[in-house]
PDB file of C-alpha atoms in Angstrom:
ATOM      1  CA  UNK N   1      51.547   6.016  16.249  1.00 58.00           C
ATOM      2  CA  UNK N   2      47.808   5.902  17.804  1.00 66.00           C
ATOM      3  CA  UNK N   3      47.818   2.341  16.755  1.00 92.00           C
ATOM      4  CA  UNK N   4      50.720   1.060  19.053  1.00 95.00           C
ATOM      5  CA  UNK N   5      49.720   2.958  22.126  1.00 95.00           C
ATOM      6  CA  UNK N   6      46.082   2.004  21.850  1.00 94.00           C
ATOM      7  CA  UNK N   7      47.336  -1.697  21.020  1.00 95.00           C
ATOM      8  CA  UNK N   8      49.488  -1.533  24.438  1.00 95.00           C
ATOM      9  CA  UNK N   9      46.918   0.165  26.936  1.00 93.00           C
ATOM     10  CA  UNK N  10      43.964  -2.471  26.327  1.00 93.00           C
ATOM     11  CA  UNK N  11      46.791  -5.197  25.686  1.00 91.00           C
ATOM     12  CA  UNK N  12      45.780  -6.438  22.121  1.00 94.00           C
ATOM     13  CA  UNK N  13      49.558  -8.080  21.540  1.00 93.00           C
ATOM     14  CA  UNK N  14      48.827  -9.113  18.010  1.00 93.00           C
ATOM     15  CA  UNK N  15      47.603  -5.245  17.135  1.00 95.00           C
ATOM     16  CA  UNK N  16      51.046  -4.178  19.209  1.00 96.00           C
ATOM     17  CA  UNK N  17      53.297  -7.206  16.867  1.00 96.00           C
ATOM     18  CA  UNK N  18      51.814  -5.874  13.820  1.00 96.00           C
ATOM     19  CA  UNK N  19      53.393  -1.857  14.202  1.00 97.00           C
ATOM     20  CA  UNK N  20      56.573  -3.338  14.545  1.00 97.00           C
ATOM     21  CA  UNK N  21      58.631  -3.589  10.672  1.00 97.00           C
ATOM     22  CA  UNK N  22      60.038  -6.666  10.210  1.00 97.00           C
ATOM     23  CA  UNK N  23      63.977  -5.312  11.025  1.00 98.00           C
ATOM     24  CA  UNK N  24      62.765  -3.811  13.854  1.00 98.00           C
ATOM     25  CA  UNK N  25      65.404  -2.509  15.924  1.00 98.00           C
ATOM     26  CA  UNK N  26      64.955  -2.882  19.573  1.00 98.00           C
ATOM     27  CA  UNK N  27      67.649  -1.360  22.550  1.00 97.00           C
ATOM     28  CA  UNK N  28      66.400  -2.092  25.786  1.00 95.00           C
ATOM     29  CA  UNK N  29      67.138  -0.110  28.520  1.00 94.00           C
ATOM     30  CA  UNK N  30      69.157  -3.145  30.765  1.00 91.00           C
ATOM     31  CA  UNK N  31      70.801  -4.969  27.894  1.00 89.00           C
ATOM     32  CA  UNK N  32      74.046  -4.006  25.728  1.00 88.00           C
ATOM     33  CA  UNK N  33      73.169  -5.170  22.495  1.00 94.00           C
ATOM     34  CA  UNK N  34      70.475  -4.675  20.468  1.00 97.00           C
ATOM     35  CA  UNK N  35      67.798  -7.221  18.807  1.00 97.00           C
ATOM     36  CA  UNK N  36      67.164  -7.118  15.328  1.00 97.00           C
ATOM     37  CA  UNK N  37      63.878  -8.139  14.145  1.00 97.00           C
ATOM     38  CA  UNK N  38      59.998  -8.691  14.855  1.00 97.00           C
ATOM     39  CA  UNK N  39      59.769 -11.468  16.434  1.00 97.00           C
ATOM     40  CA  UNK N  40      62.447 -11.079  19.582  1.00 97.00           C
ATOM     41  CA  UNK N  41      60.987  -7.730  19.636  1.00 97.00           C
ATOM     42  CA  UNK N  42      57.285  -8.586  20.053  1.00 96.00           C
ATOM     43  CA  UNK N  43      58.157 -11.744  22.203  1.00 96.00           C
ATOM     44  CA  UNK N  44      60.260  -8.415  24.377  1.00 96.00           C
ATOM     45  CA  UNK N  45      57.646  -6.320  24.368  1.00 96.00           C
ATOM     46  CA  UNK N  46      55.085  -9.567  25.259  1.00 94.00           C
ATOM     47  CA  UNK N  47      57.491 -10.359  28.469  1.00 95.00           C
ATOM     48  CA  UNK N  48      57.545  -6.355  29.500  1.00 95.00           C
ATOM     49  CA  UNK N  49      53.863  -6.588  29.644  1.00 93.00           C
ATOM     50  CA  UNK N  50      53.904  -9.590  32.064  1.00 94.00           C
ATOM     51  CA  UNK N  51      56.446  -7.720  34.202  1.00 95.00           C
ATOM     52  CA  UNK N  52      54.545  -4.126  34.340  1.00 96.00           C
ATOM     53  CA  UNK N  53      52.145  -3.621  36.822  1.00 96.00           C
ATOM     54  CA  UNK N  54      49.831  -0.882  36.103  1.00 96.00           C
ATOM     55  CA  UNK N  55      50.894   0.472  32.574  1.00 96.00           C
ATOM     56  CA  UNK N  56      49.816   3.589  31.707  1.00 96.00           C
ATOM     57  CA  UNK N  57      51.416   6.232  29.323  1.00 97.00           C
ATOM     58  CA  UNK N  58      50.888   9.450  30.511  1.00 97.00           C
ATOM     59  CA  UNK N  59      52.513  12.282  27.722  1.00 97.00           C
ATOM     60  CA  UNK N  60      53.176  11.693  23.758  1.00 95.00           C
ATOM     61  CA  UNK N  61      55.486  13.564  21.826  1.00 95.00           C
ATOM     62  CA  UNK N  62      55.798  14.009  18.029  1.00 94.00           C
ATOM     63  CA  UNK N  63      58.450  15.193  15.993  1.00 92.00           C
ATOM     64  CA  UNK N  64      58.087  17.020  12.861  1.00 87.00           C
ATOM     65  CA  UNK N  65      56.871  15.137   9.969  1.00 89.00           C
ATOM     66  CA  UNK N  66      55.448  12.042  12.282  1.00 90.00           C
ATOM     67  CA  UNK N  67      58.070   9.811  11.971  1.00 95.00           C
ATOM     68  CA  UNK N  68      59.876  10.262  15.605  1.00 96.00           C
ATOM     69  CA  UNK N  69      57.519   9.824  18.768  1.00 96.00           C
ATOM     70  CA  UNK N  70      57.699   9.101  22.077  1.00 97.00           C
ATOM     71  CA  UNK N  71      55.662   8.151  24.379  1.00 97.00           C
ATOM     72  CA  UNK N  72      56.351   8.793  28.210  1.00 98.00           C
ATOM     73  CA  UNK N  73      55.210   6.014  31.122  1.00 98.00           C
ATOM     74  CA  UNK N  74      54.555   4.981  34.059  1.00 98.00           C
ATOM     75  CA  UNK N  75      54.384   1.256  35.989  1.00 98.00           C
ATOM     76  CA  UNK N  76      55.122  -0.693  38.625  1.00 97.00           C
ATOM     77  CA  UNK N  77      57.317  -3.746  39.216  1.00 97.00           C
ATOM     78  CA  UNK N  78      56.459  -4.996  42.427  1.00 96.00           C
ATOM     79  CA  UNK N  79      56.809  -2.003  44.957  1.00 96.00           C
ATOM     80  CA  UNK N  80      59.365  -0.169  42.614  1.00 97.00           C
ATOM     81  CA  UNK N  81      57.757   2.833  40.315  1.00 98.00           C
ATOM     82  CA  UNK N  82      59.270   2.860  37.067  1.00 98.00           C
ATOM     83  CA  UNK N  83      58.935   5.897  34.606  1.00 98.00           C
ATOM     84  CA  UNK N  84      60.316   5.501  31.024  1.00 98.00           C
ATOM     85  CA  UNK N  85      60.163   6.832  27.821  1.00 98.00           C
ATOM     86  CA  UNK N  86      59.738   4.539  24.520  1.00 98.00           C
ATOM     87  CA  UNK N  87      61.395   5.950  21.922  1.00 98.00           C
ATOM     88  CA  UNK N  88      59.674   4.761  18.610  1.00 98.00           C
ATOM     89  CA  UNK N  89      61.336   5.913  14.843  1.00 97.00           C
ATOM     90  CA  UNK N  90      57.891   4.978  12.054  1.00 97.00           C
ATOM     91  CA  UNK N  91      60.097   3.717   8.359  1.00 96.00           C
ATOM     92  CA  UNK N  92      58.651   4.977   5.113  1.00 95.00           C
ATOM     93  CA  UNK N  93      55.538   2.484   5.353  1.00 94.00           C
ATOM     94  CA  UNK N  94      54.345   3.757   9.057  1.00 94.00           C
ATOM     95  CA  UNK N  95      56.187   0.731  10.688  1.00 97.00           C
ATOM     96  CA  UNK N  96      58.227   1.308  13.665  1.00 97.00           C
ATOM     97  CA  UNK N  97      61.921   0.274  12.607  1.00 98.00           C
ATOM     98  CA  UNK N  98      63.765   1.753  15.504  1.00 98.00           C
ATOM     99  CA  UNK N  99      62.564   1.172  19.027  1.00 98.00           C
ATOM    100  CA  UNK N 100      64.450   2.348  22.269  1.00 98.00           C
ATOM    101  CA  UNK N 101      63.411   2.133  25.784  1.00 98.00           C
ATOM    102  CA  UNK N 102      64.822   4.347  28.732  1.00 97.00           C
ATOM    103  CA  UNK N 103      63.807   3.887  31.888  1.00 98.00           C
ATOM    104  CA  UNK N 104      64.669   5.593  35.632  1.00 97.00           C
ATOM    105  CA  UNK N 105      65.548   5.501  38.326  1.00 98.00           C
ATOM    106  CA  UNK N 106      68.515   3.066  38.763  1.00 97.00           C
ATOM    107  CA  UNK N 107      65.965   0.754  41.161  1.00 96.00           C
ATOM    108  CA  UNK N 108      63.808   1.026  38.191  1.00 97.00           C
ATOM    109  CA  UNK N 109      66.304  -0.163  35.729  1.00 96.00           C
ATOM    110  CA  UNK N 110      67.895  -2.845  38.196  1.00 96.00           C
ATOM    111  CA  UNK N 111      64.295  -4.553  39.097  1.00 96.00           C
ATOM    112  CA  UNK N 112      63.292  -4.605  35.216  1.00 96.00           C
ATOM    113  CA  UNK N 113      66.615  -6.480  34.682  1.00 95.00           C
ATOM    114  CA  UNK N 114      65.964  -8.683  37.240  1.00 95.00           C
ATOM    115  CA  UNK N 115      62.281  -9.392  35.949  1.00 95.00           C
ATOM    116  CA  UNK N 116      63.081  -9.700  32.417  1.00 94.00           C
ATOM    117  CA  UNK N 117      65.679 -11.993  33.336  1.00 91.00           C
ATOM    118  CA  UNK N 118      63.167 -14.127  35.159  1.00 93.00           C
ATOM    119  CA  UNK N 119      60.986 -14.052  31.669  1.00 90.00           C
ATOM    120  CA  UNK N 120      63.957 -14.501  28.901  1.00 88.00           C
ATOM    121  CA  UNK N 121      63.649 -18.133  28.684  1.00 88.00           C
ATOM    122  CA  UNK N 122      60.097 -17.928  28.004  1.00 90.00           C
ATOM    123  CA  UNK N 123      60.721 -14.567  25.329  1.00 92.00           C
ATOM    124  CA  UNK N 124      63.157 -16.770  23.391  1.00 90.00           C
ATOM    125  CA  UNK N 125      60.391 -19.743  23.200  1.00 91.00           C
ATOM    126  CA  UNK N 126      57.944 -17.243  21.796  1.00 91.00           C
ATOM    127  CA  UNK N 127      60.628 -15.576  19.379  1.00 92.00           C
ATOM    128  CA  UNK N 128      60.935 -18.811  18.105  1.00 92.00           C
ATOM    129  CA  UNK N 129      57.350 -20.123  18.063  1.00 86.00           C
ATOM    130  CA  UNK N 130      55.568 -16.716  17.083  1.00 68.00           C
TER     131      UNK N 130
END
């Protein structure tokens, strides 16, 4: 799990692509349906990083075993603090395979949506293109 939050705080995208397993499963916090696989995902997580202003993670918790962490933030979009929680499962070969993101409060939520909205042409393009 040290691997994806080190490959997030100094921003190395292709370290943060390669934790994810290939049927990654991602929820997002402002969308119904999930995306299945690695590529979406990474292209997500890419676009979350453009929208974030000052990303930090600030508490990690483990569940027994090491398979179930998560990892508690804080940013900013524009003048709106967001706090969230990434909630990463690890499959048999230390990948994560289940990847859910929870995020508060409600102006939090609503100017992520808004953001990622803005970027979702540009995360399909790189879904596609790698």
């Amino acid at each position: 799990m040290i691997d994806f939050r080190v490959a997030v705080e100094v921003g190395d995208l292709d370290a943060v692509a390669a934790t994810l397993a290939d049927d990654v499963v991602f929820c997002s916090p402002v969308a119904f349906k999930p995306y299945v696989g690695k590529a979406i995902t990474a292209a997500i997580l890419r676009g979350v990083l453009r929208v974030f202003e000052d990303f930090r993670y600030v508490r990690e918790l483990s569940g027994e075993g090491g398979r179930d962490h998560a990892l508690v933030f804080q940013a900013r979009i524009g003048d709106v603090t967001v706090e969230g929680c990434d909630f990463l499962h690890l499959n048999a070969s230390g990948l994560i395979d289940e990847f859910t993101v929870m995020v508060r409060p409600l102006s939090a939520a609503q100017a992520l949506a808004a953001a990622m909205a803005a970027e979702f042409a540009q995360i399909q393009r790189e879904a596609i293109t790698g």
